[in-house]
Tab-separated table of C-alpha atoms in Angstrom:
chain	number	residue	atom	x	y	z
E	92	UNK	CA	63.123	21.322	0.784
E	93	UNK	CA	59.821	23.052	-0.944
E	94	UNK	CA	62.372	26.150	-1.439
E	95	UNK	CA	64.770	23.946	-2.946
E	96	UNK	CA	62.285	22.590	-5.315
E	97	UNK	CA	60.614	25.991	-6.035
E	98	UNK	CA	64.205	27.358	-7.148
E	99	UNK	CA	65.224	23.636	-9.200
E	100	UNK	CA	62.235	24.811	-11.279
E	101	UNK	CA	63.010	28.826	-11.558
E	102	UNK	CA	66.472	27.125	-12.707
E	103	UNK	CA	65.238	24.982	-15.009
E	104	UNK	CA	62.664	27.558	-16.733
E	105	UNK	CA	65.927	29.400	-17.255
E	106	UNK	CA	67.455	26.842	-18.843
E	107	UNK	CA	64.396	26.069	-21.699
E	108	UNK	CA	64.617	29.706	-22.446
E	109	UNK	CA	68.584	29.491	-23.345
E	110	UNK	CA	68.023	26.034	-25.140
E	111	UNK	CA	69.256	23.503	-22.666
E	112	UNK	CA	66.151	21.876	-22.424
E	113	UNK	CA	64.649	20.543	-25.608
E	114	UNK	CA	61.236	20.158	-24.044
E	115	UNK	CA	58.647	23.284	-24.132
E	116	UNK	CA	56.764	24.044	-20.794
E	117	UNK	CA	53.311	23.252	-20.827
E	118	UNK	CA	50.323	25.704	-21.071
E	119	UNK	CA	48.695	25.165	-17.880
E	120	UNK	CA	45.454	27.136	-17.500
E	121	UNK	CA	45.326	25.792	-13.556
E	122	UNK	CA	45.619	28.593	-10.744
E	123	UNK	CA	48.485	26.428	-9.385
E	124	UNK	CA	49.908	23.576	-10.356
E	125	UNK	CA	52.729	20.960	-9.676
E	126	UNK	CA	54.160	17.887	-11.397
E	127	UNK	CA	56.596	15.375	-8.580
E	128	UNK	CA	58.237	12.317	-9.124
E	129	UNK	CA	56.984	10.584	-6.314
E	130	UNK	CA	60.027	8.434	-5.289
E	131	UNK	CA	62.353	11.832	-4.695
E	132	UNK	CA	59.730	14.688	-4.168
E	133	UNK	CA	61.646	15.833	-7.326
E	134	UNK	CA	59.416	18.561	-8.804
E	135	UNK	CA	59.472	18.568	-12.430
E	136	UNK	CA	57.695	21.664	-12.923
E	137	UNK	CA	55.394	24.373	-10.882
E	138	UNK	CA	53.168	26.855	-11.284
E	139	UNK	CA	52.420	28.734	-8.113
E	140	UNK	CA	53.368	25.545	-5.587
E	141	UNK	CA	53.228	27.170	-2.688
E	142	UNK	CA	49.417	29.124	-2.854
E	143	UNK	CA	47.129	28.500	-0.517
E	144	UNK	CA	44.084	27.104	-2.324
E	145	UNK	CA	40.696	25.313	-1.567
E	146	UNK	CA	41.178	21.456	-2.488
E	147	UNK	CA	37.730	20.014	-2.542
E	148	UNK	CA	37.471	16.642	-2.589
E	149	UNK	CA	41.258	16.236	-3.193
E	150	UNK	CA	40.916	16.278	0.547
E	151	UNK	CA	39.587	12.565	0.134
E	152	UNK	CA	43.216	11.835	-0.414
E	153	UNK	CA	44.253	12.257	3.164
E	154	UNK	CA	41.038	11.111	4.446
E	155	UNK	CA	41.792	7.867	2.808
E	156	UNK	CA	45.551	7.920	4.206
E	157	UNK	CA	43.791	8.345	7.238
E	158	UNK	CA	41.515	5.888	7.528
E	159	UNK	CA	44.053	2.302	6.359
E	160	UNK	CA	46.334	3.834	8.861
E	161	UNK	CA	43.816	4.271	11.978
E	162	UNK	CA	41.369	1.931	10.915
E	163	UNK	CA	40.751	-1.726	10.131
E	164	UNK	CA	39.584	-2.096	6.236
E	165	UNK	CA	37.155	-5.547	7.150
E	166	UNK	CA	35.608	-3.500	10.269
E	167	UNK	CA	31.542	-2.360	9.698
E	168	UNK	CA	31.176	1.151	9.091
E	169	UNK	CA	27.555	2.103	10.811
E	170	UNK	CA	25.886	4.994	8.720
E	171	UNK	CA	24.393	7.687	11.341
E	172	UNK	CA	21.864	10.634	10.207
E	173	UNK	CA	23.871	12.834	10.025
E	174	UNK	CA	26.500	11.361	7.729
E	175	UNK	CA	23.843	9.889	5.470
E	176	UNK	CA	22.434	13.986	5.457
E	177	UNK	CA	26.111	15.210	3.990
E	178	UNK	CA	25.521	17.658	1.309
E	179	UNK	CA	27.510	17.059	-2.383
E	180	UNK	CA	28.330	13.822	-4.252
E	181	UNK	CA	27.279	10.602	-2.489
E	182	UNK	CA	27.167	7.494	-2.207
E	183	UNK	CA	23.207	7.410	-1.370
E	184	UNK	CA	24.320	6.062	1.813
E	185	UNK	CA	20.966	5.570	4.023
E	186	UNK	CA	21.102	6.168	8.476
E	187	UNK	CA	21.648	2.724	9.966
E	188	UNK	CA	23.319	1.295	6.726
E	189	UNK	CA	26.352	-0.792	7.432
E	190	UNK	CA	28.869	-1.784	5.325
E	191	UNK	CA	32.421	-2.461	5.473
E	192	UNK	CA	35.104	0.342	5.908
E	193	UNK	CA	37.160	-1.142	2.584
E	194	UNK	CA	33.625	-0.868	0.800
E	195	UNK	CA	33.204	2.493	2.322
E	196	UNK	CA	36.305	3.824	0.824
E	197	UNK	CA	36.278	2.671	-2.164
E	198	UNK	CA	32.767	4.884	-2.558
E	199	UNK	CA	34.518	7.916	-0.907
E	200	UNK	CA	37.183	7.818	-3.812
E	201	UNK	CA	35.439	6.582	-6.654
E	202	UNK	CA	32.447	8.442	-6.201
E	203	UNK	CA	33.712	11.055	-4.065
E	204	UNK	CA	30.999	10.191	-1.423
E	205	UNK	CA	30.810	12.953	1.024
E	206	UNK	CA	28.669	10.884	2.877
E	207	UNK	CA	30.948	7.855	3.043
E	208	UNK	CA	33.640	10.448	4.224
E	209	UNK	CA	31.647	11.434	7.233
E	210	UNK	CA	30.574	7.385	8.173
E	211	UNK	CA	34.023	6.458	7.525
E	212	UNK	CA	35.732	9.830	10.010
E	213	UNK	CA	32.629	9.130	12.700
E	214	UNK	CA	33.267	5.206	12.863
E	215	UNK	CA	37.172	5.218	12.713
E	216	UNK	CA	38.169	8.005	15.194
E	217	UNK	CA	34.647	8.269	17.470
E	218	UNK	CA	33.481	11.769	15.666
E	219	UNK	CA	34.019	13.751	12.540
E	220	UNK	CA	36.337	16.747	14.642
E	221	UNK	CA	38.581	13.743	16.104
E	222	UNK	CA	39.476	12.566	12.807
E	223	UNK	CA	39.920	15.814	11.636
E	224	UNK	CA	42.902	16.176	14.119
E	225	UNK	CA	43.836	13.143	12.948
E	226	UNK	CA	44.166	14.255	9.486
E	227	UNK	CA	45.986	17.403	10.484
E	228	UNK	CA	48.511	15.488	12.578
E	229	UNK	CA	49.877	13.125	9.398
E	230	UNK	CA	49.845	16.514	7.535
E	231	UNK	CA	52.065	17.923	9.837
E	232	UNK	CA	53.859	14.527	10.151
E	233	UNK	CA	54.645	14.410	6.112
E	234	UNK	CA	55.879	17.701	6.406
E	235	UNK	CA	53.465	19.978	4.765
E	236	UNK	CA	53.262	23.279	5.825
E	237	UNK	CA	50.330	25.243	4.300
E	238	UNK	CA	47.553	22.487	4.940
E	239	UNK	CA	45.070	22.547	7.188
E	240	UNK	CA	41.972	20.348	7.376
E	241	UNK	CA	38.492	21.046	9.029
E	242	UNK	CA	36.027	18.142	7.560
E	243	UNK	CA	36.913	14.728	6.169
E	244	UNK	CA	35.342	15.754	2.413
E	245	UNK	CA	36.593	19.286	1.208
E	246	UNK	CA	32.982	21.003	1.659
E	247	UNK	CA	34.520	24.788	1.738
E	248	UNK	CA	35.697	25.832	4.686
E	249	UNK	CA	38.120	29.146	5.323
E	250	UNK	CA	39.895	26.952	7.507
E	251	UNK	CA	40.434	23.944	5.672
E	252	UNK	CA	43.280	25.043	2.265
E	253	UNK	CA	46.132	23.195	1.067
E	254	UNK	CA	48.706	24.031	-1.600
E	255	UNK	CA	49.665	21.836	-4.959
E	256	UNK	CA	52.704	20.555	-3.281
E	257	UNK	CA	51.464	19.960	-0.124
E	258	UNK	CA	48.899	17.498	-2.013
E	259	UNK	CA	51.416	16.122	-4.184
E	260	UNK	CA	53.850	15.528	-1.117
E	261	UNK	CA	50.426	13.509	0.968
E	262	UNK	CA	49.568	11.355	-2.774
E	263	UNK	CA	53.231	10.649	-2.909
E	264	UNK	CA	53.318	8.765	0.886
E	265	UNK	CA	49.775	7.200	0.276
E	266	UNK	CA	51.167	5.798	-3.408
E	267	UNK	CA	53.384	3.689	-0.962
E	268	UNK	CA	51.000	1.899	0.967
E	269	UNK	CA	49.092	-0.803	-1.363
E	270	UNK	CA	45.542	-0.563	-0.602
E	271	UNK	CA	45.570	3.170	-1.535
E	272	UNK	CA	47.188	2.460	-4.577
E	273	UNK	CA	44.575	-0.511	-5.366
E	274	UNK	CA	41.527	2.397	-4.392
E	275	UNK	CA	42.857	5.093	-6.041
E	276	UNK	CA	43.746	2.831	-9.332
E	277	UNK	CA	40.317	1.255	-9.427
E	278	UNK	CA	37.643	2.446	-12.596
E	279	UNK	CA	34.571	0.323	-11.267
E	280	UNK	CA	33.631	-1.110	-7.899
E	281	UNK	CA	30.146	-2.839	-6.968
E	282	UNK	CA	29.629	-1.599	-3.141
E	283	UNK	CA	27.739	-4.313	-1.112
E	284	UNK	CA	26.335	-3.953	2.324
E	285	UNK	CA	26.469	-5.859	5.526
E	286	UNK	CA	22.870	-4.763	6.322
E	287	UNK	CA	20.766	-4.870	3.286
E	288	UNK	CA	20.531	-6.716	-0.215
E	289	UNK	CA	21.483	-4.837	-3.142
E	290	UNK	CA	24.353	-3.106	-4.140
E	291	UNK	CA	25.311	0.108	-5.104
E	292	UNK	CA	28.015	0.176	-9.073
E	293	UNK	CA	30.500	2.912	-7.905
E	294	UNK	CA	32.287	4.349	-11.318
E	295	UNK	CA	35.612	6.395	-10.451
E	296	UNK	CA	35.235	9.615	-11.742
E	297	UNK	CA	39.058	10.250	-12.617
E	298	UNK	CA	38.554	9.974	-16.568
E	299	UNK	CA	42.462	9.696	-17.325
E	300	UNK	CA	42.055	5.858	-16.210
E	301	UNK	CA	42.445	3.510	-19.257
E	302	UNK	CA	42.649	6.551	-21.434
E	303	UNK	CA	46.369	8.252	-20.295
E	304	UNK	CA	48.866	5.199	-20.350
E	305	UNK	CA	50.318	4.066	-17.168
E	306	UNK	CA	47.352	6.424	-15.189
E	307	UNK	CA	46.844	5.124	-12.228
E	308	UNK	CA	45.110	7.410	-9.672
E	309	UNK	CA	44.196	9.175	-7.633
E	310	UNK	CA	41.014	12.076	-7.286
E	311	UNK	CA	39.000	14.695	-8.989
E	312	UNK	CA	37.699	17.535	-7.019
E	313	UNK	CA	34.876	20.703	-7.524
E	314	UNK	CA	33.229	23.042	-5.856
E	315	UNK	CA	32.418	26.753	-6.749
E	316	UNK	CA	34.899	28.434	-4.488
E	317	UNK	CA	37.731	25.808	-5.429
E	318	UNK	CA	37.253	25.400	-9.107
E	319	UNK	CA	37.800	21.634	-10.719
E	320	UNK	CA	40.745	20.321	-8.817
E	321	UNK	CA	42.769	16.978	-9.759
E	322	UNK	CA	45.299	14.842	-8.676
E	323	UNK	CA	47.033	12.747	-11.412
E	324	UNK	CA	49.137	9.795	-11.510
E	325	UNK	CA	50.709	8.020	-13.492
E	326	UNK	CA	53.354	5.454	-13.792
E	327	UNK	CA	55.725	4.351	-16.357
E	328	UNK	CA	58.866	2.407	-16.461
E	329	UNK	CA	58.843	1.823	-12.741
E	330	UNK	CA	58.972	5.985	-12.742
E	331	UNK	CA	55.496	7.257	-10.363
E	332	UNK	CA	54.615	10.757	-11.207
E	333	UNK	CA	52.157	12.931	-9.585
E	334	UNK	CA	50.787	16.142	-11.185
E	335	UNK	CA	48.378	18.620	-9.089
E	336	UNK	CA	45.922	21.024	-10.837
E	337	UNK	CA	44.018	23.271	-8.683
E	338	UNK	CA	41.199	25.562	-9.839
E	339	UNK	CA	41.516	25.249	-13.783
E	340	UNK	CA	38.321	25.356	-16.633
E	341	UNK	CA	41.067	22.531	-18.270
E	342	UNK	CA	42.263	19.606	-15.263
E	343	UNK	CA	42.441	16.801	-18.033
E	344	UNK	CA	44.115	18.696	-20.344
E	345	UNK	CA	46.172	20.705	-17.920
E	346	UNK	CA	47.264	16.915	-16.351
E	347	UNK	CA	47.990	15.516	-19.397
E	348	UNK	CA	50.117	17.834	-20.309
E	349	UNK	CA	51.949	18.320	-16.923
E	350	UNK	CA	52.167	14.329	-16.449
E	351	UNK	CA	53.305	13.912	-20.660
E	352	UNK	CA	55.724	16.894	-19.734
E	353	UNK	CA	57.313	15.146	-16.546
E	354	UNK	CA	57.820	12.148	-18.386
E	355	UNK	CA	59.859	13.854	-21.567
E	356	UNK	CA	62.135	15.778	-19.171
E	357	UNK	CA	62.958	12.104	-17.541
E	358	UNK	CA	63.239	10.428	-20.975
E	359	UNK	CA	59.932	8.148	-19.978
């Protein structure tokens, strides 16, 4: 199948550059790239589909599938050291909070929480390394190939890669199941505990909500080794699409134009 796709697009880059395609393929700055219509796996367009790259917190995507499909979304997520300790973006989760595991990731995508992604892994398969094999197994499961996860947040890791596809082929299966979609579509969330007063205003930090028409999902992702990493979606006519941009200085632009591209060549 990924072959299949990879030569549908060496095909149709053929066919722009003898005029059977009106449209004009877009200048993507990404390292690798990938725009899917989610209900087929149809890829629209690639650039380097198959490289192995660092995700970052694109990982978040599978730790979410993860976590609805293993875990209960009204169970209490109990915050331990070391999770509260997790280096990078957070939540400003404190040891011995508690709060639900629905609340919990709704800060690991909208805020990209690294701490709520260790609390949520630790409470919903025992440890972090149990969900980790977890992860790895619905990876394998969804057929990906060149992924392989070792932590539940995309910290770097030279044992924890992925490829554009690969993530556009796990956001494609989590699309389908309704609380991801809800999570992934959300701009602002107000994250209340079980064990304390207060709250804390979660603001998703996917900018292409309420400003690309039909966006609706699904994570941003950075660290120095992996560059700024997004996956896009967006939705129009009934028609998902998914575009993947992985290690680029431009991910909004670069998305915009791979998810504006996708939906000329499908006459959205």
């Amino acid at each position: 199948m990924r072959r299949q796709a990879a030569i549908a697009v060496f095909i149709m880059i053929l066919g722009c550059a003898n005029g059977v395609l009106a449209a004009v393929l877009p200048q993507v700055e990404a390292e690798a790239a990938v725009v899917m219509r989610a209900g087929d796996k149809r890829v629209l367009y690639a650039k380097n589909l198959d490289n192995v790259m660092y995700p970052a917190s694109t990982t978040k995507i599978m730790t979410l599938i993860t976590a609805l499909e293993q875990g209960d979304p009204d169970s209490v997520v109990v915050v331990s050291p070391a999770a509260a300790g997790c280096e990078g973006s957070s939540l400003e989760l404190r040891a011995g909070d508690r709060l639900t595991l629905r609340a919990a990731l709704y800060g690991l995508m909208l805020v990209s929480g690294n701490d709520a992604a260790e609390a949520v892994a630790e409470n919903v398969a025992g440890s972090v390394p149990a969900f980790v094999r977890l992860m790895n197994d619905k990876a394998d499961q969804l057929g990906t190939v060149r992924t392989q996860f070792s932590n539940p947040h995309g910290l770097p890791d030279p044992n924890h890669f992925t490829t554009a596809y690969d993530l556009a082929l796990m956001t494609a299966y989590g699309l389908q199941n309704p609380v991801f979609a809800s999570i992934v579509s959300t701009r602002e969330y107000d994250v209340h505990f079980v064990s304390r007063s207060g709250r804390t205003h979660a603001r998703n930090t996917n900018k292409l909500l309420g400003t690309y028409t039909g966006a609706n999902g699904v994570k941003t992702g950075f660290t120095n080794a992996a560059g700024e990493c997004l996956v896009a979606a967006a939705k129009r006519n009934g028609v998902q699409l998914i575009a993947v941009v992985l290690n680029s200085d431009k991910r909004w632009e670069d998305a915009t134009r791979l998810l504006n591209y996708g939906f000329q060549q499908l006459g959205l």
